[in-house]
Short mmCIF file of C-alpha atoms in Angstrom, two decimals:
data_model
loop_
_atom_site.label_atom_id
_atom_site.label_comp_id
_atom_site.label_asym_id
_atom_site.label_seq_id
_atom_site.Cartn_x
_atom_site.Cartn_y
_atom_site.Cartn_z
CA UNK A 47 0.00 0.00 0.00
CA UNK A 48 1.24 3.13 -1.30
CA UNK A 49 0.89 6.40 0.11
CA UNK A 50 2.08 9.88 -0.77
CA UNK A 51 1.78 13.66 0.52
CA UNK A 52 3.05 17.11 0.67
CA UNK A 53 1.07 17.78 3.92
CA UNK A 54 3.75 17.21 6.69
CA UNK A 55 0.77 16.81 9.03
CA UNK A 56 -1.34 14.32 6.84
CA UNK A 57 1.84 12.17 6.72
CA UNK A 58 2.01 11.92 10.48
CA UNK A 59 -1.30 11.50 10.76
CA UNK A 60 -1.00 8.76 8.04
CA UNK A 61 1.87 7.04 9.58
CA UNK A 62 0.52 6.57 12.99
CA UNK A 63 -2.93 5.23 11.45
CA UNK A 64 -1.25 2.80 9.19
CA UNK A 65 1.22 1.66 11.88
CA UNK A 66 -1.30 1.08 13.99
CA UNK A 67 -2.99 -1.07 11.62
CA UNK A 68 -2.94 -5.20 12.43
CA UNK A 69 -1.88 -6.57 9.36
CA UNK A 70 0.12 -3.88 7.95
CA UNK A 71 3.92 -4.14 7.90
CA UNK A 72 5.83 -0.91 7.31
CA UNK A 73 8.90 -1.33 4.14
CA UNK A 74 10.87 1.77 5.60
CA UNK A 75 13.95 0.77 7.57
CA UNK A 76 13.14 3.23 10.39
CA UNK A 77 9.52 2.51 10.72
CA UNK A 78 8.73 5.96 8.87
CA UNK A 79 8.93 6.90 5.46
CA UNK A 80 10.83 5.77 2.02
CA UNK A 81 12.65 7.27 -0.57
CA UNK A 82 10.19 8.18 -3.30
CA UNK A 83 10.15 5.13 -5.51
CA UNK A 84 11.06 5.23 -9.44
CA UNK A 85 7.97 3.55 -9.99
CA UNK A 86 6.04 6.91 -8.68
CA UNK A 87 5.55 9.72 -11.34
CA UNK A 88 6.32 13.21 -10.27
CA UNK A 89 3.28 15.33 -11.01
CA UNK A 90 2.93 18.70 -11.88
CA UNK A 91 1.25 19.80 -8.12
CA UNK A 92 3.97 17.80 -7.16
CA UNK A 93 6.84 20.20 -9.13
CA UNK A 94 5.44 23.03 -8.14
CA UNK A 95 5.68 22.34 -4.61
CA UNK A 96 9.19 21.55 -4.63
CA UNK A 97 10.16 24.90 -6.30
CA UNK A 98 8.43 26.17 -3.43
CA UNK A 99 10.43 24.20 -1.00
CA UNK A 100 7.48 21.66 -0.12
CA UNK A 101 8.79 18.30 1.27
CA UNK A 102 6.98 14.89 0.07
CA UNK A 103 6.74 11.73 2.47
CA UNK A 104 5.83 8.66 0.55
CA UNK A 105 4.73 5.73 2.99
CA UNK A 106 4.75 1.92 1.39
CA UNK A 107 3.31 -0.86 3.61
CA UNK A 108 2.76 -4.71 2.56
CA UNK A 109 -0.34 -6.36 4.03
CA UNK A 110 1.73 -9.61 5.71
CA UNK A 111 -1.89 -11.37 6.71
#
């Protein structure tokens, strides 16, 4: 499960949910957030945001049930 956003909040918030989640193993090595993956297209919003100095957090989990 792949999850991405500019919102340093959101990502926080989403971390916590999804490590909270029975079932769901986290793929980062320190239990937070990964490298934005090749496989992931930058988008425009995306761009834009880091001309503007915006950070991304991407967040990958496997389902190990």
């Amino acid at each position: 499960f792949h999850m991405a956003t500019d919102w340093q909040p959101y990502a926080k918030h989403m971390l916590a949910v999804m490590s909270a989640a029975k079932g769901y193993h986290n793929l980062s090595s320190h239990n937070d957030y990964v490298p934005r993956p090749d496989s992931r297209p930058i988008t425009k919003f995306e761009s834009r945001g880091q001309r503007l100095g915006h950070g991304v957090w991407d967040l990958m989990f496997v389902r190990q049930e």
